[in-house]
Amino acid sequence: MTTYIILLGPPGAGKGTQAQAISETLRLPHISSGDIFRENLKKETELGKLAAGFMNKGELVPDDVTIAMIRERLTRSDCQAGALLDGFPRTPAQAVALSNMLEELGGQVAAVPYISVPEPVLIERLTGRWTCRQAGHIFHEKYNPSRQPGRCDFDGSELYQREDDKAETVTRRIRVYLEQTKPLIDYYQQLGCLIEVDGTLPIEQVTANLLAALPANE
Ligand code: AP5
């Protein structure tokens, strides 16, 4: 059975943190559209340069570019059993494109966990986030500090603060989320696959609640 799980939630809700925690348990590859854009930027590809222009302003990368990128990623061999999607879809047009893609691939969305977190908490989380340069592992200076300051616990690489985590860009990203991504909550609720998870709880508790709520773990 091909299983696709979509992590939905505002910037800073903990989608990446939870995807890292549950991807192995679910045996699904973690596919983050933001990570793919950042990887391209690191390699200085045309896609990376184009995406950076939008990301650094807190805007969304155009749908056609993003959809083509995810389509290519989902057809790779590691996605034969499905995928854990983080950050995609993010607009109604992307959600429709994903549905068409999954039909072609012979799969369907099994669940859409929506990690809910109020706005003031999001700002504190994003401005205190540190990300590993090598593989994108996520830390927080207060809520999830690395053992050695400035170094990743998993691969020892340098931790950095994302360009789009500056306070003014964070505010813009949250506004863009409210305008363009929040409508997907209703969309997936109507399809009967939305699962709301309280994202304000400690990281391990959110992970446990998430795994307990997913259909495969019932
Ligand atoms: P993307 O990288 O997807 O960013 P995002 O959705 O804004 O989400 P974040 O990565 O900021 O947050 P998160 O929910 O993963 O939280 P995290 O786990 O890190 O996208 C970046 C940009 O790329 C977009 O703005 C856009 O330009 C472009 N883009 C990407 N996808 C696109 C698409 N589909 N279409 C168009 N454009 C697209 O946690 C945040 C912090 O909180 C961390 O420090 C963490 O340690 C901490 N934390 C997590 N959980 C908890 C907890 N329970 N308690 C306390 N602290 C916690």
mmCIF file of C-alpha atoms and ligand atoms in Angstrom:
data_model
loop_
_atom_site.group_PDB
_atom_site.id
_atom_site.type_symbol
_atom_site.label_atom_id
_atom_site.label_comp_id
_atom_site.label_asym_id
_atom_site.label_seq_id
_atom_site.Cartn_x
_atom_site.Cartn_y
_atom_site.Cartn_z
ATOM 1 C CA MET A 1 0.000 0.000 0.000
ATOM 2 C CA THR A 2 1.404 3.372 -1.005
ATOM 3 C CA THR A 3 1.001 5.805 1.894
ATOM 4 C CA TYR A 4 1.375 9.544 1.700
ATOM 5 C CA ILE A 5 1.245 11.602 4.876
ATOM 6 C CA ILE A 6 1.166 15.390 4.716
ATOM 7 C CA LEU A 7 2.363 17.447 7.673
ATOM 8 C CA LEU A 8 0.400 20.681 7.719
ATOM 9 C CA GLY A 9 0.955 23.684 9.968
ATOM 10 C CA PRO A 10 2.270 27.224 10.128
ATOM 11 C CA PRO A 11 5.975 28.104 9.865
ATOM 12 C CA GLY A 12 7.624 26.985 13.097
ATOM 13 C CA ALA A 13 4.834 24.594 14.130
ATOM 14 C CA GLY A 14 7.348 21.738 14.266
ATOM 15 C CA LYS A 15 6.729 19.983 10.933
ATOM 16 C CA GLY A 16 10.429 19.405 10.241
ATOM 17 C CA THR A 17 11.145 18.390 13.846
ATOM 18 C CA GLN A 18 8.321 15.839 13.840
ATOM 19 C CA ALA A 19 9.142 14.568 10.341
ATOM 20 C CA GLN A 20 12.700 13.816 11.501
ATOM 21 C CA ALA A 21 11.296 11.990 14.532
ATOM 22 C CA ILE A 22 8.680 9.820 12.783
ATOM 23 C CA SER A 23 10.025 9.205 9.288
ATOM 24 C CA GLU A 24 12.074 6.171 10.363
ATOM 25 C CA THR A 25 9.233 4.667 12.423
ATOM 26 C CA LEU A 26 6.834 5.042 9.495
ATOM 27 C CA ARG A 27 9.482 3.842 7.015
ATOM 28 C CA LEU A 28 8.662 6.745 4.736
ATOM 29 C CA PRO A 29 11.184 9.191 3.273
ATOM 30 C CA HIS A 30 10.920 12.723 4.648
ATOM 31 C CA ILE A 31 10.364 15.080 1.733
ATOM 32 C CA SER A 32 10.590 18.750 2.657
ATOM 33 C CA SER A 33 10.076 21.261 -0.148
ATOM 34 C CA GLY A 34 11.962 23.901 1.881
ATOM 35 C CA ASP A 35 14.937 21.534 2.361
ATOM 36 C CA ILE A 36 15.032 20.763 -1.375
ATOM 37 C CA PHE A 37 15.084 24.486 -2.177
ATOM 38 C CA ARG A 38 17.844 25.095 0.411
ATOM 39 C CA GLU A 39 19.864 22.157 -0.946
ATOM 40 C CA ASN A 40 19.607 23.661 -4.435
ATOM 41 C CA LEU A 41 20.666 27.035 -3.100
ATOM 42 C CA LYS A 42 23.721 25.443 -1.456
ATOM 43 C CA LYS A 43 24.650 23.875 -4.800
ATOM 44 C CA GLU A 44 23.947 27.200 -6.555
ATOM 45 C CA THR A 45 21.577 25.629 -9.104
ATOM 46 C CA GLU A 46 19.190 27.770 -11.178
ATOM 47 C CA LEU A 47 16.288 26.404 -9.109
ATOM 48 C CA GLY A 48 18.085 27.378 -5.886
ATOM 49 C CA LYS A 49 18.778 30.916 -7.106
ATOM 50 C CA LEU A 50 15.191 31.366 -8.270
ATOM 51 C CA ALA A 51 13.740 29.989 -5.013
ATOM 52 C CA ALA A 52 15.992 32.136 -2.808
ATOM 53 C CA GLY A 53 14.509 35.310 -4.287
ATOM 54 C CA PHE A 54 11.086 34.300 -2.927
ATOM 55 C CA MET A 55 12.209 32.550 0.274
ATOM 56 C CA ASN A 56 14.279 35.449 1.569
ATOM 57 C CA LYS A 57 11.245 37.733 1.269
ATOM 58 C CA GLY A 58 8.970 35.205 2.993
ATOM 59 C CA GLU A 59 6.986 34.635 -0.222
ATOM 60 C CA LEU A 60 6.062 31.296 -1.784
ATOM 61 C CA VAL A 61 7.998 29.944 -4.750
ATOM 62 C CA PRO A 62 5.619 29.844 -7.776
ATOM 63 C CA ASP A 63 3.334 26.810 -7.960
ATOM 64 C CA ASP A 64 4.527 25.534 -11.358
ATOM 65 C CA VAL A 65 8.168 25.382 -10.211
ATOM 66 C CA THR A 66 7.320 23.763 -6.868
ATOM 67 C CA ILE A 67 4.904 21.220 -8.326
ATOM 68 C CA ALA A 68 7.408 20.110 -10.989
ATOM 69 C CA MET A 69 10.100 19.712 -8.324
ATOM 70 C CA ILE A 70 7.901 17.551 -6.068
ATOM 71 C CA ARG A 71 6.636 15.505 -8.997
ATOM 72 C CA GLU A 72 10.217 14.620 -9.912
ATOM 73 C CA ARG A 73 11.049 13.780 -6.271
ATOM 74 C CA LEU A 74 8.029 11.510 -5.766
ATOM 75 C CA THR A 75 8.902 9.384 -8.784
ATOM 76 C CA ARG A 76 12.280 8.357 -7.322
ATOM 77 C CA SER A 77 12.698 4.772 -6.163
ATOM 78 C CA ASP A 78 12.794 5.558 -2.426
ATOM 79 C CA CYS A 79 9.163 6.755 -2.656
ATOM 80 C CA GLN A 80 7.765 3.422 -3.834
ATOM 81 C CA ALA A 81 6.020 2.882 -0.477
ATOM 82 C CA GLY A 82 4.973 6.543 -0.244
ATOM 83 C CA ALA A 83 6.346 9.614 1.480
ATOM 84 C CA LEU A 84 6.079 11.928 4.453
ATOM 85 C CA LEU A 85 5.519 15.373 2.955
ATOM 86 C CA ASP A 86 6.589 18.475 4.901
ATOM 87 C CA GLY A 87 5.812 21.917 3.447
ATOM 88 C CA PHE A 88 3.975 20.634 0.364
ATOM 89 C CA PRO A 89 1.220 21.210 -0.615
ATOM 90 C CA ARG A 90 1.008 24.815 0.492
ATOM 91 C CA THR A 91 -1.625 26.297 -1.840
ATOM 92 C CA PRO A 92 -4.953 24.956 -3.147
ATOM 93 C CA ALA A 93 -3.380 24.568 -6.624
ATOM 94 C CA GLN A 94 -0.567 22.451 -5.144
ATOM 95 C CA ALA A 95 -3.101 20.283 -3.279
ATOM 96 C CA VAL A 96 -5.008 19.586 -6.508
ATOM 97 C CA ALA A 97 -1.752 18.878 -8.378
ATOM 98 C CA LEU A 98 -0.696 16.461 -5.637
ATOM 99 C CA SER A 99 -3.999 14.638 -5.800
ATOM 100 C CA ASN A 100 -3.553 14.189 -9.578
ATOM 101 C CA MET A 101 0.050 13.070 -9.118
ATOM 102 C CA LEU A 102 -0.924 10.453 -6.527
ATOM 103 C CA GLU A 103 -3.645 9.140 -8.788
ATOM 104 C CA GLU A 104 -1.004 8.609 -11.505
ATOM 105 C CA LEU A 105 1.337 6.973 -8.983
ATOM 106 C CA GLY A 106 -1.429 4.723 -7.644
ATOM 107 C CA GLY A 107 -1.491 6.102 -4.115
ATOM 108 C CA GLN A 108 -3.541 8.342 -1.907
ATOM 109 C CA VAL A 109 -3.251 10.638 1.074
ATOM 110 C CA ALA A 110 -3.600 8.476 4.188
ATOM 111 C CA ALA A 111 -3.583 11.278 6.765
ATOM 112 C CA VAL A 112 -2.923 14.987 7.150
ATOM 113 C CA PRO A 113 -1.705 15.793 10.653
ATOM 114 C CA TYR A 114 -2.236 19.503 11.285
ATOM 115 C CA ILE A 115 0.163 20.735 13.970
ATOM 116 C CA SER A 116 -1.544 23.715 15.579
ATOM 117 C CA VAL A 117 0.492 26.382 17.389
ATOM 118 C CA PRO A 118 -0.533 30.009 18.173
ATOM 119 C CA GLU A 119 1.310 32.861 16.444
ATOM 120 C CA PRO A 120 3.339 34.309 19.385
ATOM 121 C CA VAL A 121 4.847 30.857 20.005
ATOM 122 C CA LEU A 122 5.779 30.526 16.314
ATOM 123 C CA ILE A 123 7.788 33.734 16.370
ATOM 124 C CA GLU A 124 9.778 32.661 19.433
ATOM 125 C CA ARG A 125 10.443 29.259 17.898
ATOM 126 C CA LEU A 126 11.635 30.577 14.539
ATOM 127 C CA THR A 127 13.848 33.347 15.875
ATOM 128 C CA GLY A 128 15.503 30.821 18.257
ATOM 129 C CA ARG A 129 15.933 28.036 15.701
ATOM 130 C CA TRP A 130 19.364 26.719 14.701
ATOM 131 C CA THR A 131 19.708 24.423 11.697
ATOM 132 C CA CYS A 132 22.526 22.060 10.778
ATOM 133 C CA ARG A 133 24.384 23.003 7.603
ATOM 134 C CA GLN A 134 25.119 19.429 6.564
ATOM 135 C CA ALA A 135 21.686 17.779 6.700
ATOM 136 C CA GLY A 136 19.154 20.286 8.045
ATOM 137 C CA HIS A 137 18.814 18.786 11.554
ATOM 138 C CA ILE A 138 16.776 21.197 13.676
ATOM 139 C CA PHE A 139 17.528 22.627 17.134
ATOM 140 C CA HIS A 140 16.233 25.457 19.308
ATOM 141 C CA GLU A 141 18.408 27.483 21.640
ATOM 142 C CA LYS A 142 15.881 27.119 24.487
ATOM 143 C CA TYR A 143 13.556 24.187 23.707
ATOM 144 C CA ASN A 144 15.879 21.754 21.971
ATOM 145 C CA PRO A 145 19.499 22.872 22.395
ATOM 146 C CA SER A 146 22.360 20.936 20.814
ATOM 147 C CA ARG A 147 24.744 19.304 23.314
ATOM 148 C CA GLN A 148 27.683 21.356 22.042
ATOM 149 C CA PRO A 149 26.739 24.963 21.271
ATOM 150 C CA GLY A 150 26.869 25.709 17.525
ATOM 151 C CA ARG A 151 27.442 22.035 16.517
ATOM 152 C CA CYS A 152 24.938 19.431 15.311
ATOM 153 C CA ASP A 153 24.428 16.418 17.641
ATOM 154 C CA PHE A 154 24.024 14.067 14.670
ATOM 155 C CA ASP A 155 26.847 14.970 12.284
ATOM 156 C CA GLY A 156 28.941 17.592 14.100
ATOM 157 C CA SER A 157 28.423 20.169 11.363
ATOM 158 C CA GLU A 158 28.004 23.884 12.010
ATOM 159 C CA LEU A 159 24.588 25.208 13.082
ATOM 160 C CA TYR A 160 23.304 28.374 11.406
ATOM 161 C CA GLN A 161 20.260 30.645 11.563
ATOM 162 C CA ARG A 162 18.138 30.612 8.413
ATOM 163 C CA GLU A 163 18.009 33.815 6.389
ATOM 164 C CA ASP A 164 14.182 33.700 6.464
ATOM 165 C CA ASP A 165 14.069 33.402 10.281
ATOM 166 C CA LYS A 166 14.689 37.119 10.772
ATOM 167 C CA ALA A 167 11.775 38.662 12.709
ATOM 168 C CA GLU A 168 10.375 40.726 9.810
ATOM 169 C CA THR A 169 10.500 37.806 7.353
ATOM 170 C CA VAL A 170 8.887 35.496 9.925
ATOM 171 C CA THR A 171 5.930 37.893 10.219
ATOM 172 C CA ARG A 172 5.549 37.889 6.429
ATOM 173 C CA ARG A 173 5.755 34.074 6.260
ATOM 174 C CA ILE A 174 3.005 33.745 8.857
ATOM 175 C CA ARG A 175 0.802 36.162 6.876
ATOM 176 C CA VAL A 176 1.424 34.190 3.675
ATOM 177 C CA TYR A 177 0.555 30.983 5.541
ATOM 178 C CA LEU A 178 -2.755 32.454 6.755
ATOM 179 C CA GLU A 179 -3.680 33.633 3.243
ATOM 180 C CA GLN A 180 -2.509 30.733 1.099
ATOM 181 C CA THR A 181 -2.002 27.586 3.184
ATOM 182 C CA LYS A 182 -4.614 27.736 5.957
ATOM 183 C CA PRO A 183 -7.461 27.019 3.462
ATOM 184 C CA LEU A 184 -5.960 23.531 3.088
ATOM 185 C CA ILE A 185 -7.123 22.690 6.615
ATOM 186 C CA ASP A 186 -10.743 22.815 5.413
ATOM 187 C CA TYR A 187 -9.842 21.081 2.155
ATOM 188 C CA TYR A 188 -8.368 18.037 3.925
ATOM 189 C CA GLN A 189 -11.031 18.095 6.651
ATOM 190 C CA GLN A 190 -13.669 17.739 3.946
ATOM 191 C CA LEU A 191 -11.734 14.807 2.498
ATOM 192 C CA GLY A 192 -11.837 13.212 5.958
ATOM 193 C CA CYS A 193 -8.084 12.905 6.484
ATOM 194 C CA LEU A 194 -7.254 15.822 8.800
ATOM 195 C CA ILE A 195 -5.916 15.011 12.278
ATOM 196 C CA GLU A 196 -5.336 17.987 14.584
ATOM 197 C CA VAL A 197 -2.375 17.680 16.937
ATOM 198 C CA ASP A 198 -1.527 20.169 19.716
ATOM 199 C CA GLY A 199 1.911 21.454 18.729
ATOM 200 C CA THR A 200 2.468 23.460 21.915
ATOM 201 C CA LEU A 201 3.325 20.346 23.941
ATOM 202 C CA PRO A 202 6.948 19.214 24.421
ATOM 203 C CA ILE A 203 8.523 17.750 21.271
ATOM 204 C CA GLU A 204 8.467 14.105 22.483
ATOM 205 C CA GLN A 205 4.823 14.407 23.529
ATOM 206 C CA VAL A 206 3.835 15.790 20.121
ATOM 207 C CA THR A 207 5.671 12.857 18.488
ATOM 208 C CA ALA A 208 3.852 10.319 20.683
ATOM 209 C CA ASN A 209 0.441 11.917 20.012
ATOM 210 C CA LEU A 210 1.154 12.100 16.303
ATOM 211 C CA LEU A 211 2.135 8.444 16.029
ATOM 212 C CA ALA A 212 -0.862 7.377 18.102
ATOM 213 C CA ALA A 213 -3.224 9.347 15.856
ATOM 214 C CA LEU A 214 -1.942 8.064 12.524
ATOM 215 C CA PRO A 215 -4.122 5.355 10.934
ATOM 216 C CA ALA A 216 -1.213 2.895 10.478
ATOM 217 C CA ASN A 217 -0.625 2.968 14.234
ATOM 218 C CA GLU A 218 -4.194 2.521 15.377
HETATM 219 P P1 AP5 B 1 9.962 25.605 4.840
HETATM 220 O O1 AP5 B 1 11.365 25.246 5.003
HETATM 221 O O2 AP5 B 1 8.966 24.563 4.509
HETATM 222 O O3 AP5 B 1 9.528 26.453 6.089
HETATM 223 P P2 AP5 B 1 8.124 26.534 6.882
HETATM 224 O O4 AP5 B 1 6.960 25.797 6.389
HETATM 225 O O5 AP5 B 1 7.944 27.994 6.998
HETATM 226 O O6 AP5 B 1 8.375 25.763 8.116
HETATM 227 P P3 AP5 B 1 9.617 25.816 8.994
HETATM 228 O O7 AP5 B 1 10.691 24.932 8.458
HETATM 229 O O8 AP5 B 1 10.010 27.235 9.240
HETATM 230 O O9 AP5 B 1 9.005 25.291 10.366
HETATM 231 P P4 AP5 B 1 8.620 23.835 10.860
HETATM 232 O O10 AP5 B 1 7.143 23.732 11.011
HETATM 233 O O11 AP5 B 1 9.306 22.781 10.060
HETATM 234 O O12 AP5 B 1 9.222 23.932 12.314
HETATM 235 P P5 AP5 B 1 10.552 23.263 12.923
HETATM 236 O O13 AP5 B 1 10.356 21.807 13.116
HETATM 237 O O14 AP5 B 1 11.768 23.714 12.196
HETATM 238 O O15 AP5 B 1 9.814 26.712 3.688
HETATM 239 C C1 AP5 B 1 10.698 27.793 3.598
HETATM 240 C C2 AP5 B 1 10.354 28.611 2.367
HETATM 241 O O16 AP5 B 1 10.520 27.791 1.191
HETATM 242 C C3 AP5 B 1 8.919 29.143 2.265
HETATM 243 O O17 AP5 B 1 8.745 30.353 2.971
HETATM 244 C C4 AP5 B 1 8.769 29.297 0.755
HETATM 245 O O18 AP5 B 1 9.425 30.460 0.303
HETATM 246 C C5 AP5 B 1 9.523 28.079 0.219
HETATM 247 N N1 AP5 B 1 8.641 26.923 0.067
HETATM 248 C C6 AP5 B 1 8.720 25.744 0.727
HETATM 249 N N2 AP5 B 1 7.752 24.922 0.353
HETATM 250 C C7 AP5 B 1 7.026 25.572 -0.590
HETATM 251 C C8 AP5 B 1 5.865 25.235 -1.321
HETATM 252 N N3 AP5 B 1 5.247 24.056 -1.200
HETATM 253 N N4 AP5 B 1 5.392 26.168 -2.197
HETATM 254 C C9 AP5 B 1 6.004 27.359 -2.366
HETATM 255 N N5 AP5 B 1 7.075 27.741 -1.669
HETATM 256 C C10 AP5 B 1 7.596 26.858 -0.774
HETATM 257 O O19 AP5 B 1 10.509 23.932 14.389
HETATM 258 C C11 AP5 B 1 10.741 25.324 14.554
HETATM 259 C C12 AP5 B 1 11.547 25.540 15.849
HETATM 260 O O20 AP5 B 1 10.739 25.181 16.966
HETATM 261 C C13 AP5 B 1 12.825 24.687 15.943
HETATM 262 O O21 AP5 B 1 13.836 25.434 16.536
HETATM 263 C C14 AP5 B 1 12.395 23.501 16.855
HETATM 264 O O22 AP5 B 1 13.491 22.986 17.593
HETATM 265 C C15 AP5 B 1 11.357 24.150 17.752
HETATM 266 N N6 AP5 B 1 10.267 23.246 18.121
HETATM 267 C C16 AP5 B 1 9.644 22.346 17.303
HETATM 268 N N7 AP5 B 1 8.678 21.714 17.977
HETATM 269 C C17 AP5 B 1 8.678 22.232 19.244
HETATM 270 C C18 AP5 B 1 7.907 21.969 20.431
HETATM 271 N N8 AP5 B 1 6.918 21.064 20.429
HETATM 272 N N9 AP5 B 1 8.202 22.691 21.536
HETATM 273 C C19 AP5 B 1 9.195 23.619 21.541
HETATM 274 N N10 AP5 B 1 9.975 23.894 20.465
HETATM 275 C C20 AP5 B 1 9.710 23.203 19.323
#
